[in-house]
XYZ file of C-alpha atoms in Angstrom:
600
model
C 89.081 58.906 137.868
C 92.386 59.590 136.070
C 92.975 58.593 132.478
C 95.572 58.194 130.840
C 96.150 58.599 126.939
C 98.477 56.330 125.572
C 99.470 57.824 121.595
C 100.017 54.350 119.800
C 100.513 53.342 115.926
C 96.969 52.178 115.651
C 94.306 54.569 113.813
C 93.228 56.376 111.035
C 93.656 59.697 109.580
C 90.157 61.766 108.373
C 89.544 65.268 108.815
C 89.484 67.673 111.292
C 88.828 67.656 115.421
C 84.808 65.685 115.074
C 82.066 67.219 116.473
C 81.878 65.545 119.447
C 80.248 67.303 122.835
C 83.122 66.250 124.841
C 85.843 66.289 122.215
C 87.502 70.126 123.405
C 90.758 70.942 121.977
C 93.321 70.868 124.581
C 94.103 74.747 124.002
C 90.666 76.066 124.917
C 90.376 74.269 127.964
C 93.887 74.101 129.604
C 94.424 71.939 132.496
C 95.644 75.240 134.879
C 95.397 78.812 134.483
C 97.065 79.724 137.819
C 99.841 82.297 137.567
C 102.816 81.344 138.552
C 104.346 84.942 139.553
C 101.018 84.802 142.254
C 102.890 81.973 143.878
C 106.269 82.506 143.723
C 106.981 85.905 142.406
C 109.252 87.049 140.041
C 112.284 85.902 138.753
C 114.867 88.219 136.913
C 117.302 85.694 136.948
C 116.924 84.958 132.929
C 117.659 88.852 132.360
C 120.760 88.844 134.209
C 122.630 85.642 133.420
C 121.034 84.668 130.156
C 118.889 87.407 128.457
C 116.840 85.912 125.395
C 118.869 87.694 122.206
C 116.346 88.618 118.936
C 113.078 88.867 120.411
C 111.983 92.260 119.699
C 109.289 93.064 122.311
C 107.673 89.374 123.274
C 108.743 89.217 126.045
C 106.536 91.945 127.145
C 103.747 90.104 125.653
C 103.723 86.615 127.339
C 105.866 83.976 128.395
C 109.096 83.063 125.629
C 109.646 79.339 124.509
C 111.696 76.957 126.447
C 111.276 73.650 125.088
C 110.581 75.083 121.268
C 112.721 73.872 118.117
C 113.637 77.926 117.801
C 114.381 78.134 121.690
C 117.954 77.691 120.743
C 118.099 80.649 118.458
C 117.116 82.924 121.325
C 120.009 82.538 123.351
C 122.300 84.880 123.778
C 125.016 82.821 122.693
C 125.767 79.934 120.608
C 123.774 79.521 118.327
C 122.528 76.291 117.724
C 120.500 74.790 114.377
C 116.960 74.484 114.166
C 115.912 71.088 113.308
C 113.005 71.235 111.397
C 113.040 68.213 108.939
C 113.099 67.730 106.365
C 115.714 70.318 106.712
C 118.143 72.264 109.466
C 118.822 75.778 109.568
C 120.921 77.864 111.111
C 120.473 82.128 110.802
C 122.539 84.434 112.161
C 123.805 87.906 110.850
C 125.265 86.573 107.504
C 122.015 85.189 106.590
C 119.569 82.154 106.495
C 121.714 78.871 105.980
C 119.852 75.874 104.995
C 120.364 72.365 104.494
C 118.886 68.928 103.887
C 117.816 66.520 107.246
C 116.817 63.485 105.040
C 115.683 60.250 106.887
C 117.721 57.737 104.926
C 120.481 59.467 107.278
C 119.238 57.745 110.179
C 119.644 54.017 108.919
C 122.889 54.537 106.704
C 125.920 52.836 108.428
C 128.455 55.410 107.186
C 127.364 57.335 109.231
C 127.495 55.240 112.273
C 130.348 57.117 114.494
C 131.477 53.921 116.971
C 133.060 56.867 119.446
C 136.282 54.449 120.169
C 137.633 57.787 121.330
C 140.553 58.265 123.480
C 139.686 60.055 127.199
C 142.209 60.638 130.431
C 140.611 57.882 132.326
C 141.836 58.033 135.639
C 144.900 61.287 136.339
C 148.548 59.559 135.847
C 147.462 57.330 133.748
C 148.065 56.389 129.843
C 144.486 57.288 127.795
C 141.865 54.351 127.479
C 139.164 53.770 124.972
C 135.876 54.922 126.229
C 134.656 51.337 125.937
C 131.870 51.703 128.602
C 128.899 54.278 127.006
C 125.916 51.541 126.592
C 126.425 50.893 122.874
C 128.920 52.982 122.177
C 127.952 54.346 118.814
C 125.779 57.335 117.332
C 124.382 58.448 114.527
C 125.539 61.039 112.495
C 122.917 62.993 110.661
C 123.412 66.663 110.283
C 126.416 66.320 107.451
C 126.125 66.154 103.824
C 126.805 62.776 102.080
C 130.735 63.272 101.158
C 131.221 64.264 104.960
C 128.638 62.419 106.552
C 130.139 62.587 110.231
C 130.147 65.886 110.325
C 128.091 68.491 112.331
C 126.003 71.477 110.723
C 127.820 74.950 111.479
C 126.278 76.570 108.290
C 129.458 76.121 106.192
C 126.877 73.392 103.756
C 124.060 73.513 101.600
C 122.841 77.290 100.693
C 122.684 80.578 102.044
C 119.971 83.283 101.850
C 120.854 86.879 102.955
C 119.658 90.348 102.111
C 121.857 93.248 101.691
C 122.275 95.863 104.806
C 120.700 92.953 107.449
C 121.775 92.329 110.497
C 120.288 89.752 113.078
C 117.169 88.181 112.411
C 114.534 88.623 114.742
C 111.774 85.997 116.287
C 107.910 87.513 115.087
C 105.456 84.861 116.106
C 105.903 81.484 117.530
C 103.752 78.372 117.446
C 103.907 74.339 118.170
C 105.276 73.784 114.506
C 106.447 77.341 113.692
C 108.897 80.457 114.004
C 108.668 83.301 111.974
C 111.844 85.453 111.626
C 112.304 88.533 110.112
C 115.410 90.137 108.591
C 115.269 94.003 108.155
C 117.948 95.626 105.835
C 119.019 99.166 106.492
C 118.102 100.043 103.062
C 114.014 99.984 104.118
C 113.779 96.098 102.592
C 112.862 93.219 104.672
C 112.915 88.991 104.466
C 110.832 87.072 106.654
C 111.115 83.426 107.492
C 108.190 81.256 108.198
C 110.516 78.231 109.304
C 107.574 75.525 109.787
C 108.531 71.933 110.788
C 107.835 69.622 107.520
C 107.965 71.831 105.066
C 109.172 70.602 101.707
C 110.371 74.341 101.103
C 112.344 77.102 102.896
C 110.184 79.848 102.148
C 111.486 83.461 101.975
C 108.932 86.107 101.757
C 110.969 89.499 100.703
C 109.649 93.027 100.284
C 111.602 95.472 98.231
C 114.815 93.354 98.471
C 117.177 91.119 96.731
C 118.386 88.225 97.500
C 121.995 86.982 97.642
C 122.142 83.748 97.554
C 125.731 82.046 98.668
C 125.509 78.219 97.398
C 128.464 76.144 99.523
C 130.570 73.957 97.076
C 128.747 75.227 93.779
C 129.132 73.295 90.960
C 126.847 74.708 87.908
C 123.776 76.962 88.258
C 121.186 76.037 85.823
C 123.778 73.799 83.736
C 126.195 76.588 83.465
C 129.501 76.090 85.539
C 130.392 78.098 88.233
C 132.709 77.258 91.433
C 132.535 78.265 94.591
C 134.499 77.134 97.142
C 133.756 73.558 99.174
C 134.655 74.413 103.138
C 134.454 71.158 105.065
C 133.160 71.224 108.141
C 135.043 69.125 111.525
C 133.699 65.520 111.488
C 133.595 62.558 114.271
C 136.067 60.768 111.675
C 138.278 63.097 111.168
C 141.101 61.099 112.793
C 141.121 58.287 110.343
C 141.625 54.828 111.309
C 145.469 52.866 111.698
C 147.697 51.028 113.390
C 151.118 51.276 115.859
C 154.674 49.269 114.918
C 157.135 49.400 117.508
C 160.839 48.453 117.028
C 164.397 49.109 118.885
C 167.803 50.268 117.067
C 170.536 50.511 119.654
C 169.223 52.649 122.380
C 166.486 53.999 120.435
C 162.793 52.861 120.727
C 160.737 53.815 117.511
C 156.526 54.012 117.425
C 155.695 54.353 114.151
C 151.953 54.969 113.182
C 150.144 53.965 110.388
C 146.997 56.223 109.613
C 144.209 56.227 106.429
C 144.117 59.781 106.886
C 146.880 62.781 106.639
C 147.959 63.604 110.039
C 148.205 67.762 109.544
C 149.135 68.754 113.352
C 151.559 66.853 115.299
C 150.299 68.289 118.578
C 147.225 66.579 118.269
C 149.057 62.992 118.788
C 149.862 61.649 121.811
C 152.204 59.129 123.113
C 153.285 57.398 126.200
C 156.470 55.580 126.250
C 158.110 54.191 130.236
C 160.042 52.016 132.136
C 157.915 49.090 133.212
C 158.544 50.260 136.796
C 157.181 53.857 135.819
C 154.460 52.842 133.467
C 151.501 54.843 134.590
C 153.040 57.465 136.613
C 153.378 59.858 134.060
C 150.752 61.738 131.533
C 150.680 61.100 128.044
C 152.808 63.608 125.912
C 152.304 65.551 122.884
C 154.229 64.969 119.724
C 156.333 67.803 119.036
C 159.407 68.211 116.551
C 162.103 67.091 118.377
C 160.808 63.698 119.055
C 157.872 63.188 116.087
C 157.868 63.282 112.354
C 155.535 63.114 109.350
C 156.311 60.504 106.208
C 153.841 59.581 103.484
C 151.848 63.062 102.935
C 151.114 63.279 106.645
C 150.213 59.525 106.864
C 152.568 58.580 108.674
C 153.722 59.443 112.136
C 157.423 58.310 113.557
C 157.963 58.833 117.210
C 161.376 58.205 118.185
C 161.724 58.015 121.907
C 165.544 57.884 123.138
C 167.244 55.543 125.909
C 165.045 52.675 125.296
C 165.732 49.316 125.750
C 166.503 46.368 122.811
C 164.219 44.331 124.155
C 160.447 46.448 123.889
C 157.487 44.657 125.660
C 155.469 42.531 122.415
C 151.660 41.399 123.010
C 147.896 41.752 122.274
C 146.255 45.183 122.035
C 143.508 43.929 124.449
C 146.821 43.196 127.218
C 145.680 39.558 127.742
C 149.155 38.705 126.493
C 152.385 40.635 127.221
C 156.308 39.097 126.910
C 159.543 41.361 126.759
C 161.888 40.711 123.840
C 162.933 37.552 125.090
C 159.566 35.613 124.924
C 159.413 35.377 128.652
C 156.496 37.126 130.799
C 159.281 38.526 132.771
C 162.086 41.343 131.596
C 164.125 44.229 132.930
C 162.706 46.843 134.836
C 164.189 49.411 132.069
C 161.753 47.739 129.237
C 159.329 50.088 127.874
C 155.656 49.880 127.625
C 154.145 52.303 124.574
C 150.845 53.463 123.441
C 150.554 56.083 121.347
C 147.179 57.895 120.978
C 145.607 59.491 117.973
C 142.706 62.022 120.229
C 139.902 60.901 117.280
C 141.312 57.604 115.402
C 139.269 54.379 115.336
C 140.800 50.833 114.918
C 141.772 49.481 111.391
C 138.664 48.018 109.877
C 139.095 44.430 109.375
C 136.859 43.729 106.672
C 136.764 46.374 103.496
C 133.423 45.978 101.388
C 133.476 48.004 98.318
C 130.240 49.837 97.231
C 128.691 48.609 93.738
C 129.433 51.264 91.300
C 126.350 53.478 89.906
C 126.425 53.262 85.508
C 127.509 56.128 84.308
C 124.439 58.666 84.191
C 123.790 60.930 80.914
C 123.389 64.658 81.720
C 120.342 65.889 81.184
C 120.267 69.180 82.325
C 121.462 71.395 79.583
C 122.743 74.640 79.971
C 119.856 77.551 80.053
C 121.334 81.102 79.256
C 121.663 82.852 82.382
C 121.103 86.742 81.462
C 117.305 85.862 80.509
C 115.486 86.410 83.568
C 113.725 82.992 84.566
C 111.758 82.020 87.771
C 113.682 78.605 88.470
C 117.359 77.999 89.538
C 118.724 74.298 89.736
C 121.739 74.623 91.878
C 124.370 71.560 91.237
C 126.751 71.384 94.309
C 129.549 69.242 94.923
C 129.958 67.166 97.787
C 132.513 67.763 100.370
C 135.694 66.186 100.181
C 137.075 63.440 98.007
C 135.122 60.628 98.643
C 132.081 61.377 96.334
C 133.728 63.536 93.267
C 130.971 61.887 90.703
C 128.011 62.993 92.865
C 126.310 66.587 93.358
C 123.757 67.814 95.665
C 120.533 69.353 93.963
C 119.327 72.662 95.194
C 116.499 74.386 93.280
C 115.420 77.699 93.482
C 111.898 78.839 92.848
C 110.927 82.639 92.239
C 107.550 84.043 91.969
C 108.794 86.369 89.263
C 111.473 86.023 87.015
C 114.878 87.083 88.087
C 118.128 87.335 86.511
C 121.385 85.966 89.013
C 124.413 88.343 88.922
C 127.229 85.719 89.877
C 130.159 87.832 91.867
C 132.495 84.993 92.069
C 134.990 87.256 94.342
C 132.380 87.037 97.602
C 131.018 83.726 95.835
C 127.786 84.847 96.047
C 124.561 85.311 93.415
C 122.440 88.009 93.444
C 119.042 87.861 91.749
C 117.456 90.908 90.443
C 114.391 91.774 88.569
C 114.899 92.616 85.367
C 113.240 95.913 85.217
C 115.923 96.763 87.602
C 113.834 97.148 90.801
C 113.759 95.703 93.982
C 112.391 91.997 94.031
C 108.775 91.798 95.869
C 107.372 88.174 96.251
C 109.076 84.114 97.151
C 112.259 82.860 97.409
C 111.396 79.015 97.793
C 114.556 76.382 98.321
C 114.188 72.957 97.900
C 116.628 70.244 98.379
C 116.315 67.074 95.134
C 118.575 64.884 96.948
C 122.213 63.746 96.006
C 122.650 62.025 92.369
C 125.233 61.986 89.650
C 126.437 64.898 88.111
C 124.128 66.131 85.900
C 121.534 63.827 87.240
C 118.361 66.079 86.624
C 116.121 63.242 87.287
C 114.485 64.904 90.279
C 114.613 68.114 89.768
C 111.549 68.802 88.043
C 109.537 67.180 91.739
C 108.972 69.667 93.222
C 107.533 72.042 89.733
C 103.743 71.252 90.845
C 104.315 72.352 94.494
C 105.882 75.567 94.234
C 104.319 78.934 94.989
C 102.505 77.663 98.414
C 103.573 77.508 102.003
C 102.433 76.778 105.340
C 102.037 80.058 107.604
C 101.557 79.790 111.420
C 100.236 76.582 111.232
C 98.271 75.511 114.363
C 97.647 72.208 115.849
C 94.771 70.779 118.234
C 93.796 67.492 120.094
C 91.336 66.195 122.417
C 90.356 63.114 123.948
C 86.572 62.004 123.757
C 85.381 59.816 126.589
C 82.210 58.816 124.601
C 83.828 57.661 121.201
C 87.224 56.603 123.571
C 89.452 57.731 121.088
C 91.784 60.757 120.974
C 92.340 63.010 118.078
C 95.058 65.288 116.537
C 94.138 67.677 113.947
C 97.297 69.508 111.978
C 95.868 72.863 110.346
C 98.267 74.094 107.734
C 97.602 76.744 106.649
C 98.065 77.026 102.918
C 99.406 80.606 101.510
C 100.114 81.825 98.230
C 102.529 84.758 97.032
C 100.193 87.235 98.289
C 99.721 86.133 101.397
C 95.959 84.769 100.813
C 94.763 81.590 101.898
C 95.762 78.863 99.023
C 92.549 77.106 97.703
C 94.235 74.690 94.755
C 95.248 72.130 97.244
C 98.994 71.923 96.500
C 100.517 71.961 99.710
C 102.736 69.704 100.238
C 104.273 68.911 103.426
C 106.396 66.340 105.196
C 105.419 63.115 107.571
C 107.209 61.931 110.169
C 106.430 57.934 109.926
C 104.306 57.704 113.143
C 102.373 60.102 111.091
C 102.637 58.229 107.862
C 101.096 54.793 109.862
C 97.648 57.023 110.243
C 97.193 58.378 107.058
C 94.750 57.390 104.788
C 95.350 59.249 101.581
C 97.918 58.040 99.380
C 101.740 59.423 100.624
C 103.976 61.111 97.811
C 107.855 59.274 97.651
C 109.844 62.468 98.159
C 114.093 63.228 97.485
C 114.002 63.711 101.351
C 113.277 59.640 101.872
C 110.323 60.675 104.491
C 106.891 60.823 103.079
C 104.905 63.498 101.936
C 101.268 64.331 101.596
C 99.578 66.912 99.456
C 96.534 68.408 101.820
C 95.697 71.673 103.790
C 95.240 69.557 106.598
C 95.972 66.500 108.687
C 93.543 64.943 111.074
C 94.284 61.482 113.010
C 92.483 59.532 115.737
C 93.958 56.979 117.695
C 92.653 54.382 120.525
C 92.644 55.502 123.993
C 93.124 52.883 126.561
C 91.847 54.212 130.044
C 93.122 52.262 133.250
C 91.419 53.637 136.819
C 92.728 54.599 140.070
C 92.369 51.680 142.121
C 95.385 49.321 142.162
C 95.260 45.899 140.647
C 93.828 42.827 143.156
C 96.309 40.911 142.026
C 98.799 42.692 142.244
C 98.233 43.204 145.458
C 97.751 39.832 146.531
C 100.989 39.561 145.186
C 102.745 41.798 147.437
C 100.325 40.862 150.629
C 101.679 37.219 150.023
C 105.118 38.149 150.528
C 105.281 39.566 154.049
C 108.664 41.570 153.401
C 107.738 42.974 150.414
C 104.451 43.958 152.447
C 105.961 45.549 154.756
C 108.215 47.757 152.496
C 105.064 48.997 151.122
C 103.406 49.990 154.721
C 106.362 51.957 155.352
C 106.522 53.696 152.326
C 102.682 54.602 152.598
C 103.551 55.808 156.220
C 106.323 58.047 155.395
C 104.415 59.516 152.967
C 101.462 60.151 154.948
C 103.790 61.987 157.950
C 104.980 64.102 154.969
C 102.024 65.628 154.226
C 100.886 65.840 157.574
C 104.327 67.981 158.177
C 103.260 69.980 154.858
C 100.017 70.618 156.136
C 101.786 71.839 159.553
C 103.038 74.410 157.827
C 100.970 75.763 155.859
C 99.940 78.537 157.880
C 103.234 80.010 157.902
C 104.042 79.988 153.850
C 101.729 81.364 151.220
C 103.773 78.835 149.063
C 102.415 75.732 150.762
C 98.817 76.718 150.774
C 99.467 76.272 146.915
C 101.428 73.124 147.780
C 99.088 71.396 149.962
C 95.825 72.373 147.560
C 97.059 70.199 144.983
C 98.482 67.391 147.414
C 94.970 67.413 149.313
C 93.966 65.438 146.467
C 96.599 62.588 146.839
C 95.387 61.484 149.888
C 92.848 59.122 148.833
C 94.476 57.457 146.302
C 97.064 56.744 148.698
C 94.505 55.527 151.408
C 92.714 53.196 149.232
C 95.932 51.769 148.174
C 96.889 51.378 152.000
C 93.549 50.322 152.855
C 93.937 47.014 150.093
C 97.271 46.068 151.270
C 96.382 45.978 155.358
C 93.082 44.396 154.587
């Protein structure tokens, strides 16, 4: 019999895997242990055309990850973040740069990106909206608040580096880890247990110092300090307007209208023909002699020569089109326009202004920043204009006080030990959300959680026929600064909310909008419905009452039966289809009995 487990949103959390005789995690009895290079041999493909970057020697001990959240940091090219919420990072041979993945993103409609975008639809032809993509809108999640539409390229939130480091290189690998280690050429070293739900970034350093590069600092620990505030490309970067089009003598000029400053002409485009040529020519790019910039950049005039008095007037959707002389008919030398902005959406018609927060007292006063402390609150602005009354909280937690040297010329902060030494112990970062500036109101969360952190966590599950439930068991992990398992039950760590609906204990409200729970471990059962192989008698009286339909399924059944019967033909003559045929021996009667039911 074949059963299938069916993971719903029904069940309780406890403790760990029970101690049950069939309950046997997953990972000591796997479902195969054939080797695949005894069937098909060896494949040096990977080394050639894509050879895994920052592995160290792994590959020589088993098989690398493919469908991992670090798989994308092993390529050997571009890069791409590691999603590991509540946060996204992104490390490469600057550093470790971290920011905040907070779940409010996910329902928050300024972030909704309606892709009206602009695509060469068919060769010849004028651009068209790409109307046609099943909903036609995604959500943005990876930017910060002031650029919420834009993607995560490390240019946000804060950077962790070590002097005389170079690429970062993958340790140890799990289901819900990857450790990476950074080795400096001065003998120092940072390793990077990047676990998914952590409420920290943990950096574990050995004779080394950290520089720390905060993007868009505001104020470190109350104190002002700036650092520059790169903004990073966004989905709504074109702004949002509209086209006029008017005639003066011979002269046709398309004047758009747009909410944001237009800063390359090239990146317009415009299409402008006789109504006997419309659509036999591509779109052009705006260029000097024919476009120019009014209104800071806002707005674009494109003046197209030898054009008619009489321009083509009607609705943007086409339904309605008349040449200057309200007629549906005209010259053949009137001229049809569209003009093209590559990223602009429509003007909004409705415009609903945001209450406005009260104004919020600061309370985080200024602490004297040449007395070595062990906690950093890092106030950074938010990107662009939109938000200038709101920072992003960053805090940083030390194991042993530290002193930051601010070098505002490379904008970064070093923190040393005041003895002078190299540091030895954490570097914890933790994000406290985005409030007004000066807000301190969350900063002091995370103060009882510090100095812990998951390490190599490890997961299990089973299914138990006798209690028919399944089970999931998260082990944690808990370690302290010196690298001992953590016994004051502290840790805290992130839920995702399918995770949240099984737990019994009593979840924390965190600045990341998930929920959080303070345990060393995680264990959750969960109903198992079991269905058997035999098909449904209804369902197929069903498809025996409906002779077409019948006979559909006879020939199916047929031509899969002469299929294995060709397999089994040759499997003399191909080591490869002994292997084939072993496994699709055991389809047969399944398929029979199924057969069998429908002809009876």
């Amino acid at each position: 019999m074949i059963l299938l487990c069916l993971v719903t949103a029904v069940g309780v959390a406890t403790a760990a895997l029970p101690n049950l005789p069939d309950c046997v995690p997953a990972q000591v009895a796997p479902f195969d242990q054939t080797n695949p290079i005894n069937l098909f041999g060896v494949n040096h493909e990977i080394g050639i055309k894509a050879t895994p970057k920052r592995v160290g020697n792994l590959r020589q001990l088993g098989p690398l990850p493919t469908g991992h959240f670090a798989t994308g940091h092993i390529k050997n090219n571009d890069i791409w973040p590691m999603i590991v919420t509540p946060y996204q990072s992104l490390l490469t041979d600057h550093g470790a740069v971290h920011d905040a993945y907070t779940m409010d993103r996910w329902s928050d409609p300024e972030r909704t990106d309606l892709m009206e975008q602009q695509s060469p639809w068919e060769a010849g032809k004028p651009w068209n909206k790409l109307n046609n993509l099943g909903s036609n809108m995604r959500q943005m999640t990876s930017g910060p608040d002031g650029n919420p539409k834009s993607a995560f390229t490390g240019k946000s939130g804060v950077q962790v580096s070590i002097e005389g480091a170079g690429e970062p290189e993958l340790q140890s690998f799990g289901e819900l880890y990857a450790n990476f280690l950074y080795k400096s050429s001065y003998g120092g070293s940072m390793e990077i247990p990047v676990v998914r739900g952590s409420a920290f970034m943990t950096h574990i350093l050995k004779a080394a110092n950290p520089v720390v590069k905060p993007f868009c600092l505001s104020s470190i620990n109350g104190n002002s300090v700036k650092f520059d505030c790169p903004l990073e490309p966004s989905a709504g970067d074109g702004g949002g307007g509209h086209l006029e089009g008017e005639c003066h003598g011979s002269t046709l000029t398309i004047t758009l209208h747009n909410s944001k400053a237009i800063r390359d002409i090239t990146k317009i485009q415009w299409a402008a023909e006789t109504k006997s040529d419309w659509g036999r020519t591509y779109m052009r790019n705006c260029d000097t002699n024919i476009c120019s910039l009014e209104n800071s950049g806002k707005t674009l005039k494109i003046r197209v020569p030898n054009a008619s008095e009489q321009p083509y007037q009607g609705t943007c959707d086409g339904s309605t089109i008349t040449d200057g002389t309200g007629t549906t008919s005209g010259t053949t030398n009137n001229l049809i326009t569209q003009a093209t902005p590559k990223t602009t959406r429509p003007p909004q018609t409705t415009t609903t202004s945001k209450p406005t927060s009260p104004p919020v007292k600061p309370n985080l006063p200024p602490v004297d920043l040449s007395t070595a402390v062990k906690k950093f609150i890092l106030e950074l602005d938010e990107p662009g204009d939109d938000l200038p009354d709101k920072t992003r909280k960053f805090i940083l937690y030390f194991s042993s006080p530290v002193i930051p040297k601010i070098d505002t010329s490379s904008q970064t902060i070093r923190f040393e030990p005041p003895n002078g030494d190299q540091f030895n112990g954490l570097l914890q970062v933790a994000y406290a959300g985005s409030s007004q500036r000066g807000d301190g109101s969350q900063t002091s969360f995370f103060d009882s959680y510090e100095g812990v952190y998951s390490y190599m966590p490890r997961v299990q599950y089973c299914v138990s026929d006798s209690a028919n439930k399944g089970y999931l068991s998260f082990l944690w992990n808990p370690v302290d600064v010196t690298g001992d398992t953590a016994t004051d039950g502290k840790l805290l760590m992130v839920a995702m909310p399918h995770h949240d609906l099984l737990m019994q204990t009593k979840p924390v409200a965190t600045p990341f909008t998930f929920k959080g729970y303070v345990s060393n471990d995680w264990s959750m059962e969960l109903p198992v419905p079991h269905t058997g192989i035999d098909p449904d008698p209804l369902g197929v009286m069903d498809v025996k009452d409906n002779p077409s339909q019948l006979q559909v399924k006879l020939d199916c059944c047929h031509r899969i039966n002469s299929s294995l019967e060709e397999l089994k033909a040759k499997k003399s003559r191909s080591p490869k289809s002994k292997f084939l045929i072993s496994g699709l021996n055991k389809f047969p009667p399944f398929f029979w009995n199924i057969l069998r039911q429908m002809k009876n």
